[in-house]
Coordinates of C-alpha atoms in Angstrom, one line a residue:
M1 CA -45.1 -41.0 5.3
A2 CA -44.8 -39.8 8.9
I3 CA -45.5 -36.1 9.7
P4 CA -42.3 -34.2 10.6
N5 CA -41.9 -32.7 14.1
L6 CA -40.4 -29.6 12.5
A7 CA -40.8 -28.3 9.0
L8 CA -39.3 -25.1 7.5
I9 CA -40.7 -24.3 4.0
P10 CA -39.6 -20.7 3.6
T11 CA -42.8 -18.6 3.2
G12 CA -43.5 -16.7 6.4
Y13 CA -41.1 -14.2 8.0
K14 CA -40.9 -10.9 9.7
A15 CA -38.1 -8.8 11.2
G16 CA -36.1 -11.1 13.5
K17 CA -38.0 -14.2 12.7
V18 CA -38.3 -17.1 10.1
Y19 CA -41.5 -19.1 10.6
S20 CA -41.6 -22.8 10.4
V21 CA -44.7 -24.6 9.1
L22 CA -44.5 -27.1 11.9
P23 CA -44.9 -27.2 14.8
E24 CA -47.8 -24.8 14.9
S25 CA -46.9 -23.8 18.4
G26 CA -44.1 -21.6 17.1
V27 CA -41.4 -23.5 19.0
G28 CA -39.9 -24.4 15.6
D29 CA -39.4 -20.8 14.4
F30 CA -35.9 -19.5 13.9
A31 CA -34.5 -16.3 15.4
F32 CA -32.9 -14.2 12.7
T33 CA -30.5 -11.2 12.8
R34 CA -28.7 -9.0 10.2
A35 CA -27.6 -5.6 11.3
S36 CA -28.0 -4.0 7.8
E37 CA -30.3 -3.8 4.8
A38 CA -29.8 -6.4 2.1
T39 CA -30.9 -7.3 -1.4
R40 CA -32.8 -10.3 -2.8
I41 CA -34.4 -11.5 -6.0
N42 CA -38.2 -11.2 -5.6
S43 CA -41.1 -13.1 -7.1
A44 CA -40.9 -10.9 -10.2
G45 CA -37.2 -11.6 -10.7
L46 CA -36.2 -8.1 -9.7
L47 CA -33.6 -7.0 -7.1
E48 CA -35.4 -5.8 -4.0
V49 CA -34.0 -4.3 -0.8
E50 CA -35.1 -5.9 2.5
A51 CA -35.0 -3.8 5.7
T52 CA -32.5 -4.3 8.5
G53 CA -33.2 -7.5 10.3
V54 CA -35.7 -8.8 7.8
P55 CA -35.0 -12.3 6.3
R56 CA -34.7 -12.8 2.6
L57 CA -36.7 -15.2 0.5
E58 CA -34.9 -15.4 -2.9
Y59 CA -36.7 -16.7 -6.0
P60 CA -34.9 -18.9 -8.5
L61 CA -34.3 -17.7 -12.0
I62 CA -34.0 -20.1 -15.0
D63 CA -33.1 -18.5 -18.3
G64 CA -34.2 -15.1 -16.9
V65 CA -37.6 -16.4 -15.7
V66 CA -38.7 -17.0 -12.1
N67 CA -39.3 -20.7 -11.7
G68 CA -40.3 -22.3 -8.5
C69 CA -40.6 -21.5 -4.8
P70 CA -38.2 -19.3 -2.9
S71 CA -35.3 -20.3 -0.7
L72 CA -34.1 -18.8 2.5
L73 CA -30.9 -16.9 1.5
L74 CA -28.2 -16.6 4.1
E75 CA -24.9 -14.7 3.3
N76 CA -21.7 -13.7 4.9
Q77 CA -20.6 -10.1 5.4
A78 CA -19.4 -8.4 2.3
T79 CA -18.3 -4.8 1.4
N80 CA -18.5 -3.2 -2.0
L81 CA -15.2 -1.3 -2.5
I82 CA -16.6 0.6 -5.5
T83 CA -18.0 3.8 -4.0
Y84 CA -20.3 4.8 -6.9
P85 CA -21.7 1.5 -8.1
I86 CA -24.7 2.9 -9.8
S87 CA -23.9 6.5 -10.8
F88 CA -21.8 5.8 -13.9
G89 CA -22.2 9.5 -14.9
N90 CA -20.3 10.4 -11.8
P91 CA -16.6 11.5 -12.2
Y92 CA -15.7 8.5 -10.2
W93 CA -16.0 6.7 -13.5
T94 CA -13.7 7.9 -16.4
K95 CA -14.6 7.3 -20.0
S96 CA -12.4 6.5 -22.9
G97 CA -13.9 6.3 -26.4
A98 CA -17.4 6.4 -24.9
T99 CA -19.9 8.5 -23.0
I100 CA -22.4 7.7 -20.3
E101 CA -26.0 8.6 -21.2
G102 CA -29.3 8.8 -19.2
D103 CA -32.7 8.7 -20.8
P104 CA -33.4 12.0 -22.5
S105 CA -37.1 11.3 -22.7
T106 CA -37.3 11.8 -18.9
A107 CA -35.8 15.3 -18.9
G108 CA -37.6 17.6 -16.5
S109 CA -38.1 21.3 -16.4
E110 CA -35.4 23.8 -17.4
L111 CA -33.3 24.8 -14.4
L112 CA -31.7 27.9 -16.0
T113 CA -34.5 30.5 -15.8
G114 CA -33.3 34.1 -15.3
L115 CA -29.9 33.0 -13.9
N116 CA -26.6 34.8 -14.5
W117 CA -22.9 34.0 -14.2
V118 CA -21.0 35.9 -11.5
N119 CA -17.2 36.3 -10.8
S120 CA -16.1 34.2 -7.9
G121 CA -13.2 33.7 -5.6
S122 CA -9.9 35.6 -5.8
F123 CA -9.5 35.2 -9.6
G124 CA -12.5 37.1 -10.8
Y125 CA -10.7 38.9 -13.6
E126 CA -12.8 38.1 -16.7
T127 CA -15.4 40.4 -18.0
L128 CA -18.8 38.9 -18.1
T129 CA -21.8 40.1 -20.1
N130 CA -24.9 38.1 -19.2
N131 CA -27.8 37.7 -21.6
G132 CA -30.1 35.8 -19.2
D133 CA -30.9 32.2 -18.6
G134 CA -27.2 31.2 -18.3
K135 CA -26.0 32.7 -21.6
V136 CA -22.8 34.7 -21.3
V137 CA -20.1 36.5 -23.3
F138 CA -16.7 36.5 -21.6
S139 CA -13.2 38.0 -22.1
N140 CA -10.1 38.0 -20.1
T141 CA -7.2 40.4 -20.4
S142 CA -6.1 40.8 -16.8
G143 CA -5.4 37.4 -15.1
F144 CA -6.9 34.1 -14.3
G145 CA -10.7 34.2 -14.1
T146 CA -13.3 32.1 -12.4
A147 CA -17.0 32.5 -12.6
T148 CA -20.0 30.4 -11.3
L149 CA -23.5 29.8 -12.3
S150 CA -25.8 28.6 -9.5
A151 CA -28.0 26.2 -11.3
G152 CA -29.7 24.5 -8.3
M153 CA -28.5 21.0 -9.1
V154 CA -28.9 18.4 -6.3
L155 CA -26.5 15.9 -4.9
G156 CA -27.0 12.4 -6.2
K157 CA -29.2 13.4 -9.2
T158 CA -28.3 13.1 -12.9
Y159 CA -28.5 16.0 -15.3
L160 CA -28.4 16.5 -19.0
I161 CA -26.2 19.6 -19.8
E162 CA -26.3 21.1 -23.3
F163 CA -24.8 24.3 -24.7
T164 CA -23.0 25.7 -27.7
T165 CA -19.9 28.0 -27.9
G166 CA -19.6 31.0 -30.1
T167 CA -16.6 32.2 -32.0
G168 CA -13.5 33.3 -30.1
T169 CA -10.3 32.1 -28.4
Y170 CA -10.7 29.1 -26.0
T171 CA -7.1 28.0 -25.6
Q172 CA -7.5 27.4 -21.8
T173 CA -11.2 28.0 -21.2
R174 CA -12.5 25.3 -19.0
F175 CA -16.2 24.4 -18.3
Q176 CA -16.7 22.5 -15.1
I177 CA -18.7 21.8 -12.0
T178 CA -17.3 23.9 -9.2
S179 CA -13.9 22.6 -7.8
N180 CA -13.3 20.4 -10.8
V181 CA -16.0 17.8 -10.3
L182 CA -17.0 17.5 -13.9
E183 CA -15.3 14.8 -15.9
G184 CA -14.3 15.6 -19.4
A185 CA -14.3 13.1 -22.3
S186 CA -10.6 12.5 -21.9
G187 CA -10.7 11.8 -18.2
Q188 CA -10.1 15.3 -16.9
K189 CA -12.2 16.9 -14.3
F190 CA -13.2 19.6 -16.7
I191 CA -13.8 20.2 -20.4
I192 CA -11.5 22.6 -22.4
L193 CA -13.9 24.3 -24.7
S194 CA -13.6 24.8 -28.5
P195 CA -15.1 27.6 -30.6
S196 CA -18.4 27.1 -32.4
T197 CA -19.0 23.7 -30.9
S198 CA -22.1 22.0 -29.5
Y199 CA -21.8 20.1 -26.2
S200 CA -24.2 17.5 -24.7
F201 CA -23.3 15.3 -21.7
Y202 CA -24.7 13.7 -18.6
I203 CA -23.4 14.3 -15.1
T204 CA -24.3 12.8 -11.7
I205 CA -23.6 15.4 -9.0
S206 CA -21.3 14.4 -6.1
T207 CA -19.3 16.3 -3.4
T208 CA -16.0 15.3 -4.8
N209 CA -13.2 17.8 -3.7
G210 CA -15.7 19.5 -1.4
A211 CA -17.5 21.2 -4.3
T212 CA -20.9 22.9 -4.0
P213 CA -22.8 20.4 -6.1
S214 CA -25.3 23.0 -7.5
D215 CA -22.8 25.2 -9.2
L216 CA -21.3 25.3 -12.8
G217 CA -17.9 26.8 -13.2
L218 CA -16.0 28.7 -15.9
W219 CA -12.2 29.2 -15.8
T220 CA -10.3 31.5 -18.2
N221 CA -6.7 32.6 -18.6
N222 CA -5.6 36.1 -19.7
G223 CA -2.2 34.7 -21.0
A224 CA -4.2 32.8 -23.6
N225 CA -6.5 35.8 -24.3
D226 CA -9.5 33.7 -23.7
N227 CA -12.7 35.2 -25.0
G228 CA -15.9 33.8 -26.4
S229 CA -19.5 33.0 -25.4
I230 CA -21.7 30.2 -24.0
D231 CA -25.0 30.1 -25.8
A232 CA -28.2 28.0 -25.8
I233 CA -27.3 26.5 -22.4
S234 CA -29.7 24.0 -20.9
I235 CA -29.7 22.0 -17.7
K236 CA -32.4 19.4 -17.0
E237 CA -32.7 16.6 -14.5
V238 CA -33.0 13.2 -16.2
Q239 CA -33.5 9.6 -15.0
G240 CA -31.5 6.6 -16.1
Y241 CA -33.0 3.7 -18.1
S242 CA -35.0 0.8 -16.7
S243 CA -33.0 -1.4 -14.4
P244 CA -33.6 -4.9 -12.9
S245 CA -34.4 -3.3 -9.5
V246 CA -37.4 -2.4 -7.5
D247 CA -35.6 0.2 -5.5
F248 CA -33.5 1.8 -8.3
P249 CA -36.0 1.4 -11.2
T250 CA -34.5 4.0 -13.5
S251 CA -30.9 3.9 -12.4
A252 CA -29.3 2.0 -15.4
F253 CA -27.2 4.1 -17.8
K254 CA -25.9 3.6 -21.3
L255 CA -22.2 3.3 -22.1
V256 CA -22.3 4.6 -25.7
E257 CA -19.2 4.2 -27.9
D258 CA -18.0 7.3 -29.9
T259 CA -16.6 7.1 -33.4
S260 CA -13.0 6.9 -32.5
T261 CA -10.7 3.9 -33.1
G262 CA -9.5 2.3 -29.9
S263 CA -11.1 0.9 -26.8
H264 CA -14.6 2.0 -25.6
R265 CA -14.9 1.8 -21.9
T266 CA -15.5 3.2 -18.5
T267 CA -13.1 2.8 -15.6
S268 CA -13.2 3.5 -11.8
V269 CA -10.9 6.5 -11.4
D270 CA -10.0 5.9 -7.7
W271 CA -7.7 3.1 -6.7
I272 CA -9.4 0.1 -5.0
F273 CA -7.0 -1.3 -2.4
I274 CA -7.1 -4.9 -1.2
T275 CA -4.6 -7.1 0.5
G276 CA -2.3 -9.2 -1.6
G277 CA -3.1 -12.9 -1.6
T278 CA -6.9 -12.2 -1.1
T279 CA -9.5 -13.8 -3.3
A280 CA -11.6 -11.0 -4.8
T281 CA -14.5 -10.8 -7.2
Q282 CA -15.6 -8.0 -9.6
S283 CA -19.1 -8.0 -11.1
A284 CA -21.6 -5.8 -12.9
Y285 CA -25.1 -6.0 -14.3
V286 CA -25.2 -5.4 -18.1
K287 CA -27.6 -5.5 -21.0
A288 CA -27.0 -5.3 -24.7
N289 CA -27.6 -2.0 -26.6
G290 CA -26.1 -2.7 -30.0
R291 CA -23.1 -4.5 -28.5
T292 CA -23.4 -8.0 -27.2
I293 CA -19.8 -8.6 -26.1
V294 CA -18.6 -7.1 -22.8
G295 CA -15.3 -7.2 -21.2
L296 CA -14.2 -6.8 -17.6
Q297 CA -10.5 -6.0 -16.8
D298 CA -8.4 -4.7 -14.0
L299 CA -6.8 -1.5 -15.3
A300 CA -4.4 -1.0 -12.4
L301 CA -2.1 -4.0 -12.8
G302 CA -3.8 -4.9 -16.1
A303 CA -3.4 -8.7 -16.1
G304 CA -6.8 -10.2 -15.1
H305 CA -9.7 -10.0 -17.5
A306 CA -12.8 -11.8 -18.8
V307 CA -14.9 -11.4 -21.9
F308 CA -18.6 -12.3 -22.1
N309 CA -21.0 -12.9 -25.0
L310 CA -24.5 -11.8 -24.0
S311 CA -26.1 -13.4 -27.1
T312 CA -24.8 -16.9 -26.4
V313 CA -24.6 -16.4 -22.6
T314 CA -21.0 -17.7 -22.6
V315 CA -17.6 -16.7 -21.3
L316 CA -15.5 -16.1 -24.4
A317 CA -12.1 -15.6 -22.8
V318 CA -10.3 -15.4 -19.4
N319 CA -6.9 -14.5 -18.2
G320 CA -5.8 -15.1 -14.6
V321 CA -9.4 -15.3 -13.4
S322 CA -12.5 -17.6 -13.3
A323 CA -15.6 -16.1 -14.8
K324 CA -19.4 -16.5 -14.6
I325 CA -22.4 -15.1 -16.5
E326 CA -25.9 -15.3 -15.0
T327 CA -29.2 -14.6 -16.9
L328 CA -31.6 -12.2 -15.3
V329 CA -34.9 -10.7 -16.3
D330 CA -35.6 -8.5 -19.3
G331 CA -32.3 -9.2 -21.1
W332 CA -30.1 -8.3 -18.1
F333 CA -27.1 -10.4 -17.1
R334 CA -24.7 -10.4 -14.2
I335 CA -21.1 -10.9 -15.3
S336 CA -18.3 -11.5 -12.8
Y337 CA -14.8 -12.8 -12.5
T338 CA -12.9 -14.0 -9.4
F339 CA -9.1 -13.9 -8.9
V340 CA -6.4 -14.0 -6.3
T341 CA -4.7 -10.6 -5.7
G342 CA -1.0 -10.6 -6.3
G343 CA 1.9 -9.2 -4.2
V344 CA 1.9 -8.5 -0.5
G345 CA 0.4 -5.7 1.5
S346 CA -2.1 -3.4 0.1
Q347 CA -2.5 -3.8 -3.7
P348 CA -4.3 -1.3 -6.1
Y349 CA -7.0 -2.3 -8.6
K350 CA -9.3 -0.5 -11.0
T351 CA -12.5 -1.8 -12.6
G352 CA -12.7 -1.4 -16.3
I353 CA -16.0 -2.2 -18.3
F354 CA -15.7 -2.5 -22.1
A355 CA -18.1 -2.6 -25.0
L356 CA -16.6 -4.8 -27.7
D357 CA -17.7 -5.5 -31.3
T358 CA -16.4 -8.6 -33.1
Y359 CA -13.9 -9.5 -30.4
T360 CA -11.9 -12.7 -30.9
T361 CA -9.1 -12.9 -28.4
G362 CA -6.8 -10.9 -26.1
A363 CA -7.2 -8.4 -23.3
P364 CA -10.1 -5.9 -23.7
L365 CA -7.8 -3.0 -23.2
S366 CA -5.7 -4.1 -26.2
Y367 CA -8.6 -4.6 -28.4
S368 CA -9.3 -1.8 -30.8
Y369 CA -12.2 -1.0 -33.1
T370 CA -13.9 2.0 -34.7
G371 CA -17.2 2.9 -32.9
D372 CA -20.4 3.8 -34.7
G373 CA -21.4 6.5 -32.2
T374 CA -24.6 4.9 -31.1
S375 CA -24.0 1.3 -30.0
G376 CA -22.9 0.2 -26.5
I377 CA -24.3 -1.5 -23.4
Y378 CA -26.5 -0.7 -20.4
L379 CA -24.8 -0.7 -17.1
F380 CA -26.1 -1.2 -13.5
M381 CA -24.6 -1.9 -10.1
A382 CA -20.9 -2.6 -10.3
Q383 CA -19.3 -4.4 -7.3
F384 CA -15.8 -5.2 -6.2
E385 CA -15.5 -7.3 -3.0
A386 CA -13.3 -9.7 -1.2
G387 CA -14.5 -13.3 -1.6
S388 CA -14.8 -16.1 -4.1
Y389 CA -18.1 -15.2 -5.7
A390 CA -20.3 -12.2 -6.4
T391 CA -22.7 -11.7 -3.5
S392 CA -25.9 -9.8 -3.5
P393 CA -25.5 -6.1 -4.1
T394 CA -24.6 -4.2 -0.9
L395 CA -25.8 -0.8 -2.0
T396 CA -29.4 -0.3 -0.8
S397 CA -29.8 3.5 -1.2
L398 CA -28.5 6.2 -3.6
T399 CA -27.7 8.3 -0.6
A400 CA -25.1 5.7 0.5
E401 CA -23.1 6.3 -2.7
G402 CA -19.8 8.1 -2.1
T403 CA -18.4 5.5 0.3
T404 CA -18.0 1.7 0.6
T405 CA -21.2 -0.2 1.5
T406 CA -21.4 -3.3 3.7
R407 CA -24.0 -6.0 4.1
V408 CA -23.6 -7.5 7.6
A409 CA -23.5 -11.4 8.0
E410 CA -26.8 -13.1 8.7
V411 CA -27.5 -15.5 11.7
C412 CA -30.5 -17.9 11.7
N413 CA -30.7 -20.2 14.8
G414 CA -32.7 -21.5 17.7
A415 CA -35.5 -23.6 16.2
G416 CA -37.1 -26.3 18.4
D417 CA -36.6 -27.5 22.0
A418 CA -35.9 -30.7 23.8
S419 CA -39.4 -32.0 23.1
T420 CA -38.9 -31.5 19.3
F421 CA -35.9 -33.8 18.9
N422 CA -35.3 -37.5 19.7
D423 CA -31.8 -38.4 21.0
S424 CA -32.2 -42.0 20.1
E425 CA -33.3 -41.8 16.5
G426 CA -34.6 -39.5 13.8
V427 CA -34.1 -38.0 10.3
L428 CA -32.8 -34.6 9.4
M429 CA -33.7 -33.6 5.8
A430 CA -32.4 -30.5 4.0
E431 CA -32.9 -29.3 0.5
I432 CA -30.0 -26.8 0.1
S433 CA -27.5 -25.3 -2.3
A434 CA -24.2 -23.5 -1.7
L435 CA -23.5 -20.0 -2.9
A436 CA -20.0 -21.0 -3.9
N437 CA -17.8 -24.1 -4.0
D438 CA -15.3 -22.1 -2.0
G439 CA -13.5 -24.6 0.3
T440 CA -15.2 -23.6 3.6
Y441 CA -17.3 -25.5 6.1
R442 CA -21.0 -24.6 6.1
L443 CA -23.1 -26.7 8.5
I444 CA -26.7 -27.2 9.7
Q445 CA -26.7 -28.8 13.1
I446 CA -29.0 -30.0 15.9
N447 CA -27.2 -29.8 19.2
D448 CA -27.6 -29.6 23.0
G449 CA -26.3 -26.0 23.2
T450 CA -22.7 -27.3 22.9
V451 CA -20.6 -29.3 20.5
N452 CA -20.6 -32.3 22.9
N453 CA -23.8 -33.7 21.5
M454 CA -25.0 -33.1 18.0
I455 CA -25.9 -34.3 14.5
A456 CA -24.8 -32.2 11.6
I457 CA -24.9 -32.1 7.8
G458 CA -23.4 -29.7 5.3
Y459 CA -20.4 -28.9 3.2
T460 CA -16.7 -29.4 3.9
T461 CA -13.5 -27.6 2.7
I462 CA -13.2 -30.1 -0.2
S463 CA -14.7 -29.3 -3.5
N464 CA -18.4 -30.6 -3.8
Q465 CA -18.0 -32.6 -0.6
L466 CA -20.8 -33.3 2.0
L467 CA -20.2 -34.0 5.7
V468 CA -22.3 -36.0 8.0
E469 CA -21.4 -36.1 11.7
V470 CA -22.9 -37.6 14.8
R471 CA -21.3 -36.8 18.2
S472 CA -22.1 -38.1 21.7
A473 CA -21.1 -36.7 25.1
G474 CA -18.9 -39.7 25.7
G475 CA -16.5 -38.3 23.1
A476 CA -17.5 -40.7 20.3
I477 CA -17.5 -39.0 16.9
D478 CA -19.0 -40.8 13.9
N479 CA -18.7 -39.0 10.6
F480 CA -18.2 -39.5 6.9
T481 CA -18.0 -37.5 3.7
Y482 CA -19.5 -37.9 0.3
T483 CA -18.8 -36.1 -2.9
I484 CA -21.6 -35.0 -5.1
S485 CA -21.6 -33.6 -8.6
D486 CA -22.4 -29.9 -7.8
V487 CA -23.0 -28.2 -4.5
L488 CA -24.2 -25.1 -6.3
V489 CA -27.6 -26.7 -7.3
N490 CA -30.4 -27.8 -5.1
N491 CA -29.7 -31.2 -3.6
K492 CA -32.1 -33.1 -1.3
L493 CA -30.2 -34.7 1.6
S494 CA -31.4 -36.8 4.5
L495 CA -29.4 -37.9 7.5
K496 CA -30.9 -40.9 9.3
Y497 CA -29.5 -41.6 12.7
K498 CA -30.0 -44.5 15.1
V499 CA -27.7 -46.6 17.3
N500 CA -25.3 -48.4 14.9
D501 CA -27.4 -47.3 11.9
V502 CA -26.5 -44.0 10.3
S503 CA -27.0 -43.3 6.6
L504 CA -27.0 -40.5 4.1
W505 CA -29.5 -40.2 1.3
V506 CA -28.9 -37.9 -1.7
N507 CA -31.4 -37.2 -4.4
G508 CA -33.3 -40.5 -4.0
F509 CA -30.3 -42.8 -3.3
E510 CA -28.7 -44.1 -0.1
V511 CA -25.0 -43.2 -0.7
Q512 CA -23.2 -43.8 2.6
T513 CA -23.7 -45.7 5.9
I514 CA -22.2 -46.2 9.3
T515 CA -22.9 -49.5 11.2
T516 CA -21.2 -48.6 14.4
A517 CA -22.5 -45.3 16.0
T518 CA -23.2 -43.9 19.4
M519 CA -26.1 -41.5 19.8
P520 CA -26.1 -38.0 21.3
I521 CA -28.1 -36.9 24.3
G522 CA -29.9 -33.7 25.1
L523 CA -30.6 -32.5 21.6
S524 CA -32.6 -29.2 21.9
T525 CA -31.8 -26.7 19.1
L526 CA -31.6 -26.6 15.3
N527 CA -29.1 -24.0 13.9
F528 CA -27.7 -22.9 10.6
D529 CA -24.2 -23.1 12.0
Y530 CA -22.0 -25.2 14.3
N531 CA -22.4 -24.7 18.0
N532 CA -24.3 -21.3 17.7
S533 CA -21.3 -19.4 16.5
T534 CA -18.9 -21.1 14.0
L535 CA -19.0 -22.6 10.5
P536 CA -22.3 -20.9 9.6
F537 CA -24.3 -22.2 6.8
Y538 CA -24.2 -19.6 4.0
G539 CA -26.4 -20.8 1.2
K540 CA -29.9 -21.2 0.0
T541 CA -32.4 -23.5 1.9
K542 CA -35.5 -24.7 0.1
Q543 CA -36.7 -26.8 3.0
I544 CA -35.8 -28.4 6.3
Q545 CA -37.7 -31.3 7.8
Y546 CA -37.0 -33.2 11.0
F547 CA -38.6 -36.5 12.0
N548 CA -38.3 -37.9 15.5
T549 CA -38.3 -41.5 14.3
V550 CA -36.3 -43.2 11.5
L551 CA -38.1 -43.6 8.2
T552 CA -38.1 -46.7 6.0
D553 CA -35.8 -46.8 2.9
A554 CA -38.9 -46.3 0.7
E555 CA -39.8 -43.2 2.7
L556 CA -36.3 -41.8 2.5
E557 CA -36.2 -42.4 -1.2
T558 CA -39.5 -40.5 -1.6
L559 CA -38.4 -37.7 0.7
T560 CA -35.2 -37.0 -1.3
S561 CA -36.7 -37.4 -4.7
W562 CA -38.7 -35.1 -7.0
T563 CA -42.3 -35.5 -8.0
S564 CA -41.6 -35.0 -11.7
F565 CA -38.7 -34.8 -14.2
I566 CA -39.4 -31.1 -14.7
S567 CA -39.1 -30.2 -11.0
M568 CA -35.9 -32.2 -10.8
A569 CA -34.5 -30.6 -13.9
N570 CA -35.3 -27.1 -12.6
S571 CA -33.8 -27.8 -9.2
Q572 CA -30.6 -29.2 -10.8
N573 CA -30.3 -26.5 -13.4
Y574 CA -30.5 -28.9 -16.3
N575 CA -30.9 -27.6 -19.8
I576 CA -34.1 -29.0 -21.2
I577 CA -34.0 -29.3 -25.0

């Protein structure tokens, strides 16, 4: 076998650069740009954030285990329209028939040491008798009353808040984070207290409604003769549970069903607006915790839904959507569904995530069962984005929560020069897979800096269809297409070009030929796009090789084949029994 003039086997990279193995001079290296951070799957199978401008080498997972060498991952721009994708304890997420819990074993030191409630604002009419460490007796006979307790809670952190109430009248007594930022069990931004009751809940602090995130609030009403006490109050910072992420290692939370009969879910409280007629995808990372069936449903218009079985790794039901489940490490899965938004103009959506027991059919919102008070699911990283598939998570920092987050499109171009490529003959080999079978052109091209002279290989707008094109300055365009079984798995492709002799080899077989073809002139650059700007190749690249002479049929067969059945099966995502 001849030695390639240029070989990219994704291993070496730095900010702004993807190194090719050959040529050793460095002329075959690719210039890389991405004006944002981005996420990949690393060699341990965990999500990991790469810095702005740093290429991503993503490792393949088969049944939740890393298997094989990495690919160069290139993605289009995407924006997550969910503004709190990790902090499920935040009031952005309402709960119905369920609570969100952190890991109580990680509770830190008590925050309420020697702190007292004080009357606040223009409604400080209740009488307060402090007993230290946040304990207070209150009564109101004069008017509306507000009081605060400065607990020193910090923006973005999660806390376990526990207390009991004494005897008394609590008709309109509300316990809250200042400015109504605490979500109650029924979806309010506060809890209406009851006498002689124990409370325990988790809250992630945000600046919703301009609140001071460190303060607790107590609201009373003289018309209801509110009086009572808050006893045994405790506030401790806690972490979430282990997640499949390097950068958010303890940011998973449990959705725990209560003992009510009905649905058991969490829902994004804010409307997510997206233009009608747009293809969109919802996704979330989930793990079983007593419940192995999970539902996703839009709770604004209420039509689209999908249900997933984590035990059998299957999609149980869909309505108006296409759905997918992917196996990750440590029992985690990414579930997603894709749909086309209805109507015209800006359309509202809400993400609903459901724990289900022995679900059989129907929409998750319509499915009812009696919870056991302990079972549920772990949740991590929800995403709602325009596009036909779930892209890599766009959130790269907890401090970015509270607004939409965007991953900027990647560009990888500029390998080689005029001495690298042969205008008269050669072979371009690529082992690639698409991120989606989404009806868009995605091309890899060698050109002269224009579209006048080039050779190209990639995907077309037709499902599972490959494109080969050879174009010369005289205006001659020689191309053909070929349909393969699945563009989403690794396929080894080789384009051989020579005057009146162009052929495409796929996975060890010659599948298409052209016997009348004019060659390009001035080839000088290898790009992951078409003419340096359009039809970019978004996908995964296992290797690129370029030979400046044609290879024999035997060599092309070897080049596009695998060395063993196991390596072929892994690349093609076969199930080995």
